[in-house]
Amino acid sequence: MNKTVLIVEDSATQAIKTKFILESKGYKVFLAVDGSDGVSKAKELKPDLIVLDVYLPKLSGFEICKLLKSNLESRSIPIIMFSNENKLKNMVTAYEMGADYYVVKGEEGERVLTLLIETVFTRISRRMLQTS
């Protein structure tokens, strides 16, 4: 079964680019265009992983992260914050809200994001094998 990734990103260009890259790796990718859409889709789809932009209309990525990590049904979903901002303040806030990782956008950011997603899914698979 394909792993599912929810991308919450208000830039159509960035969302489509990231979706294309992840689909080429075999992931099933869903898109949300703003914060409230992201929360709704996360609850509905229960994806295996969520990629969140920091700055979104309606609810910020930080707010979404805090909401999802405080909910029993979604708290175990890994969240990667994916932002143009390379500020320590934003990174600290992301981790305080419960984010698992913070990646800065850009050409190398896309590579890091893809490698990180693969690593996260590999770790999850290993844990599942160890507990079964």
Coordinates of N, CA and C in Angstrom, one line a residue:
M1 N 0.8 -1.2 0.0 CA 0.0 0.0 0.0 C 0.9 1.3 0.0
N2 N 0.5 2.2 -0.8 CA 1.3 3.5 -0.9 C 1.1 4.3 0.4
K3 N 2.2 4.9 0.8 CA 2.1 5.8 1.9 C 1.5 7.1 1.5
T4 N 0.7 7.7 2.3 CA 0.0 8.9 2.0 C 0.7 10.1 2.6
V5 N 0.8 11.2 1.9 CA 1.3 12.5 2.4 C 0.4 13.6 2.1
L6 N 0.1 14.4 3.1 CA -0.8 15.6 2.9 C 0.2 16.8 2.9
I7 N 0.1 17.6 1.8 CA 0.9 18.8 1.7 C -0.1 20.0 2.0
V8 N 0.2 20.8 3.0 CA -0.6 22.0 3.2 C 0.2 23.2 2.8
E9 N -0.1 23.7 1.7 CA 0.8 24.8 1.0 C -0.1 25.7 0.2
D10 N 0.0 27.0 0.5 CA -0.9 28.0 -0.2 C -0.3 28.4 -1.6
S11 N 1.0 28.1 -1.9 CA 1.5 28.4 -3.2 C 1.3 27.2 -4.1
A12 N 0.5 27.5 -5.1 CA 0.1 26.4 -6.1 C 1.4 25.9 -6.7
T13 N 2.3 26.7 -7.1 CA 3.5 26.3 -7.8 C 4.4 25.4 -6.9
Q14 N 4.5 25.8 -5.6 CA 5.3 25.0 -4.6 C 4.6 23.7 -4.4
A15 N 3.3 23.7 -4.2 CA 2.5 22.5 -3.9 C 2.6 21.5 -5.0
I16 N 2.4 22.0 -6.3 CA 2.5 21.0 -7.4 C 3.9 20.5 -7.6
K17 N 4.9 21.3 -7.4 CA 6.3 20.8 -7.5 C 6.6 19.7 -6.5
T18 N 6.2 20.0 -5.3 CA 6.5 19.0 -4.2 C 5.6 17.8 -4.4
K19 N 4.4 17.9 -4.9 CA 3.5 16.8 -5.2 C 4.1 15.9 -6.3
F20 N 4.6 16.5 -7.3 CA 5.2 15.8 -8.4 C 6.4 15.0 -8.0
I21 N 7.3 15.6 -7.2 CA 8.5 15.0 -6.7 C 8.1 13.7 -5.8
L22 N 7.2 13.9 -4.9 CA 6.8 12.8 -4.0 C 6.1 11.7 -4.7
E23 N 5.2 12.1 -5.7 CA 4.5 11.0 -6.5 C 5.5 10.2 -7.3
S24 N 6.6 10.9 -7.8 CA 7.6 10.2 -8.6 C 8.3 9.1 -7.7
K25 N 8.2 9.3 -6.4 CA 8.8 8.4 -5.4 C 7.8 7.3 -5.0
G26 N 6.6 7.4 -5.5 CA 5.6 6.4 -5.2 C 4.6 6.7 -4.1
Y27 N 4.7 7.9 -3.6 CA 3.7 8.3 -2.5 C 2.4 8.8 -3.1
K28 N 1.4 8.6 -2.4 CA 0.0 9.1 -2.8 C -0.1 10.4 -2.1
V29 N -0.2 11.5 -2.8 CA -0.1 12.9 -2.3 C -1.5 13.6 -2.4
F30 N -1.9 14.2 -1.3 CA -3.1 15.1 -1.3 C -2.6 16.5 -1.0
L31 N -3.4 17.5 -1.5 CA -3.1 18.9 -1.3 C -4.2 19.6 -0.5
A32 N -3.8 20.5 0.3 CA -4.7 21.5 1.0 C -4.1 22.9 0.8
V33 N -5.0 23.8 0.5 CA -4.6 25.2 0.1 C -4.5 26.2 1.2
D34 N -5.1 25.9 2.4 CA -5.0 26.8 3.5 C -5.1 26.0 4.8
G35 N -5.0 26.8 5.9 CA -5.0 26.1 7.2 C -6.2 25.3 7.6
S36 N -7.4 25.9 7.4 CA -8.6 25.1 7.7 C -8.8 23.9 6.8
D37 N -8.5 24.1 5.5 CA -8.6 22.9 4.6 C -7.6 21.8 5.0
G38 N -6.4 22.3 5.5 CA -5.4 21.3 6.0 C -5.9 20.5 7.2
V39 N -6.5 21.2 8.2 CA -7.0 20.5 9.3 C -8.1 19.5 8.9
S40 N -9.0 19.9 8.1 CA -10.1 19.1 7.6 C -9.6 17.8 6.9
K41 N -8.7 18.0 6.0 CA -8.1 16.9 5.2 C -7.3 16.0 6.1
A42 N -6.6 16.5 7.1 CA -5.8 15.7 8.0 C -6.8 14.8 8.8
K43 N -7.9 15.3 9.3 CA -8.8 14.5 10.0 C -9.5 13.5 9.1
E44 N -9.9 13.9 7.9 CA -10.6 13.0 7.0 C -9.7 11.9 6.4
L45 N -8.5 12.3 6.0 CA -7.6 11.3 5.3 C -6.7 10.5 6.2
K46 N -6.4 11.0 7.4 CA -5.5 10.4 8.3 C -4.2 10.0 7.6
P47 N -3.5 10.9 7.0 CA -2.3 10.6 6.2 C -1.2 10.0 7.0
D48 N -0.2 9.4 6.4 CA 0.9 8.8 7.1 C 1.9 9.9 7.5
L49 N 1.9 11.0 6.8 CA 2.8 12.1 7.1 C 2.2 13.4 6.6
I50 N 2.5 14.6 7.2 CA 2.0 15.9 6.8 C 3.2 16.8 6.6
V51 N 3.2 17.5 5.5 CA 4.1 18.6 5.2 C 3.4 19.9 5.3
L52 N 3.8 20.8 6.2 CA 3.1 22.0 6.5 C 3.9 23.2 6.2
D53 N 3.4 24.1 5.4 CA 4.0 25.5 5.3 C 3.8 26.2 6.6
V54 N 4.6 27.2 6.9 CA 4.5 27.9 8.1 C 3.4 29.0 8.0
Y55 N 3.5 29.8 6.9 CA 2.5 30.9 6.7 C 1.4 30.5 5.7
L56 N 0.2 30.4 6.3 CA -0.9 29.9 5.5 C -2.1 30.8 5.8
P57 N -3.0 31.0 4.9 CA -4.3 31.7 5.2 C -5.1 30.9 6.2
K58 N -5.9 31.6 7.0 CA -6.9 31.0 7.9 C -6.3 30.5 9.2
L59 N -5.4 29.6 9.1 CA -4.6 29.0 10.3 C -3.2 28.9 9.9
S60 N -2.3 29.3 10.7 CA -0.8 29.1 10.4 C -0.4 27.6 10.5
G61 N 0.7 27.3 9.9 CA 1.2 26.0 10.1 C 1.5 25.6 11.5
F62 N 1.9 26.6 12.3 CA 2.2 26.4 13.7 C 0.9 26.0 14.4
E63 N -0.2 26.8 14.1 CA -1.5 26.5 14.8 C -2.0 25.1 14.4
I64 N -1.9 24.7 13.1 CA -2.3 23.4 12.6 C -1.5 22.3 13.4
C65 N -0.2 22.5 13.4 CA 0.6 21.5 14.1 C 0.2 21.3 15.6
K66 N 0.0 22.4 16.3 CA -0.5 22.4 17.7 C -1.8 21.6 17.8
L67 N -2.7 22.0 16.9 CA -4.1 21.3 16.9 C -3.9 19.8 16.7
L68 N -3.2 19.4 15.7 CA -3.1 18.0 15.3 C -2.3 17.2 16.4
K69 N -1.3 17.8 17.0 CA -0.5 17.1 18.0 C -1.2 17.0 19.3
S70 N -2.2 17.9 19.5 CA -3.0 17.8 20.8 C -4.2 16.9 20.7
N71 N -4.4 16.4 19.5 CA -5.6 15.5 19.2 C -5.1 14.0 19.3
L72 N -5.7 13.2 20.0 CA -5.3 11.8 20.2 C -5.3 11.0 18.9
E73 N -6.2 11.3 18.0 CA -6.2 10.6 16.7 C -5.1 11.0 15.7
S74 N -4.6 12.2 15.9 CA -3.6 12.7 14.9 C -2.2 12.9 15.5
R75 N -2.1 12.8 16.8 CA -0.8 13.2 17.4 C 0.4 12.3 16.9
S76 N 0.2 11.1 16.5 CA 1.3 10.2 16.0 C 1.7 10.5 14.6
I77 N 0.9 11.3 13.9 CA 1.3 11.6 12.4 C 2.5 12.5 12.4
P78 N 3.6 12.0 11.8 CA 4.8 12.9 11.7 C 4.5 14.2 10.9
I79 N 5.0 15.3 11.4 CA 4.7 16.6 10.7 C 6.1 17.2 10.4
I80 N 6.3 17.6 9.1 CA 7.5 18.3 8.7 C 7.0 19.7 8.3
M81 N 7.6 20.7 9.0 CA 7.3 22.1 8.6 C 8.3 22.4 7.5
F82 N 7.7 23.0 6.4 CA 8.5 23.2 5.2 C 8.3 24.7 4.9
S83 N 9.3 25.5 5.1 CA 9.2 27.0 5.0 C 10.3 27.7 4.3
N84 N 10.0 28.9 3.8 CA 11.0 29.7 3.2 C 11.9 30.4 4.2
E85 N 11.4 30.4 5.5 CA 12.0 31.1 6.6 C 13.1 30.2 7.2
N86 N 14.3 30.7 7.2 CA 15.4 30.0 7.8 C 15.8 30.8 9.1
K87 N 14.8 30.9 10.0 CA 15.0 31.7 11.2 C 14.9 30.7 12.4
L88 N 15.8 30.9 13.3 CA 15.9 30.0 14.5 C 14.6 30.1 15.3
K89 N 14.0 31.4 15.3 CA 12.8 31.6 16.1 C 11.6 30.7 15.5
N90 N 11.5 30.6 14.2 CA 10.5 29.8 13.6 C 10.7 28.3 13.9
M91 N 12.0 27.9 13.8 CA 12.3 26.5 14.1 C 11.9 26.1 15.5
V92 N 12.3 27.0 16.5 CA 12.0 26.7 17.9 C 10.5 26.7 18.1
T93 N 9.7 27.6 17.5 CA 8.3 27.6 17.6 C 7.7 26.3 17.0
A94 N 8.2 25.9 15.8 CA 7.7 24.7 15.2 C 7.9 23.5 16.1
Y95 N 9.0 23.3 16.7 CA 9.3 22.2 17.6 C 8.4 22.3 18.9
E96 N 8.2 23.6 19.4 CA 7.4 23.8 20.6 C 5.9 23.4 20.3
M97 N 5.5 23.6 19.1 CA 4.1 23.2 18.7 C 4.0 21.7 18.4
G98 N 5.1 21.0 18.3 CA 5.0 19.5 18.2 C 5.6 19.0 16.8
A99 N 6.1 19.9 16.0 CA 6.6 19.5 14.7 C 7.8 18.5 14.9
D100 N 7.9 17.5 14.0 CA 8.9 16.5 14.1 C 10.2 17.0 13.4
Y101 N 10.0 17.8 12.4 CA 11.2 18.3 11.6 C 10.8 19.6 11.0
Y102 N 11.9 20.4 10.7 CA 11.7 21.7 10.0 C 12.7 21.7 8.9
V103 N 12.2 21.9 7.7 CA 13.1 22.0 6.5 C 12.9 23.3 5.8
V104 N 14.0 23.9 5.3 CA 13.9 25.2 4.6 C 13.7 24.9 3.1
K105 N 12.8 25.6 2.5 CA 12.5 25.4 1.0 C 13.7 25.8 0.2
G106 N 13.6 25.4 -1.1 CA 14.7 25.7 -2.1 C 15.1 24.4 -2.7
E107 N 16.0 24.5 -3.7 CA 16.4 23.3 -4.4 C 16.9 22.2 -3.5
E108 N 17.8 22.6 -2.6 CA 18.4 21.6 -1.6 C 17.3 21.2 -0.6
G109 N 16.4 22.1 -0.3 CA 15.3 21.8 0.6 C 14.4 20.7 0.1
E110 N 14.1 20.7 -1.2 CA 13.3 19.7 -1.9 C 14.0 18.3 -1.7
R111 N 15.3 18.3 -1.9 CA 16.0 17.0 -1.7 C 16.0 16.5 -0.3
V112 N 16.3 17.5 0.6 CA 16.2 17.1 2.0 C 14.9 16.6 2.5
L113 N 13.8 17.3 2.0 CA 12.4 16.9 2.3 C 12.2 15.5 1.8
T114 N 12.5 15.2 0.6 CA 12.3 13.8 0.1 C 13.1 12.8 0.8
L115 N 14.4 13.1 1.1 CA 15.2 12.1 1.9 C 14.6 11.9 3.3
L116 N 14.2 13.0 3.9 CA 13.6 12.9 5.2 C 12.3 12.1 5.3
I117 N 11.5 12.3 4.3 CA 10.2 11.5 4.2 C 10.6 10.0 4.1
E118 N 11.5 9.7 3.2 CA 11.9 8.3 3.1 C 12.5 7.7 4.4
T119 N 13.3 8.5 5.1 CA 13.8 8.1 6.4 C 12.7 7.9 7.4
V120 N 11.8 8.8 7.5 CA 10.7 8.7 8.4 C 9.9 7.4 8.2
F121 N 9.6 7.1 6.9 CA 8.8 5.9 6.6 C 9.6 4.7 6.9
T122 N 10.9 4.7 6.6 CA 11.8 3.5 6.9 C 11.8 3.3 8.4
R123 N 11.9 4.3 9.2 CA 11.9 4.2 10.7 C 10.5 3.6 11.2
I124 N 9.5 4.1 10.6 CA 8.1 3.6 11.0 C 8.0 2.1 10.7
S125 N 8.5 1.7 9.5 CA 8.4 0.3 9.1 C 9.2 -0.6 10.0
R126 N 10.4 -0.1 10.4 CA 11.3 -0.9 11.3 C 10.6 -1.1 12.6
R127 N 10.0 0.0 13.2 CA 9.3 -0.1 14.4 C 8.2 -1.1 14.4
M128 N 7.4 -1.0 13.3 CA 6.3 -1.9 13.1 C 6.8 -3.4 13.1
L129 N 7.9 -3.6 12.4 CA 8.5 -5.0 12.4 C 8.9 -5.5 13.7
Q130 N 9.5 -4.5 14.5 CA 10.0 -4.9 15.8 C 8.9 -5.2 16.8
T131 N 7.8 -4.6 16.6 CA 6.7 -4.8 17.6 C 5.8 -5.9 17.2
S132 N 6.0 -6.4 16.0 CA 5.1 -7.6 15.6 C 5.7 -8.9 15.8

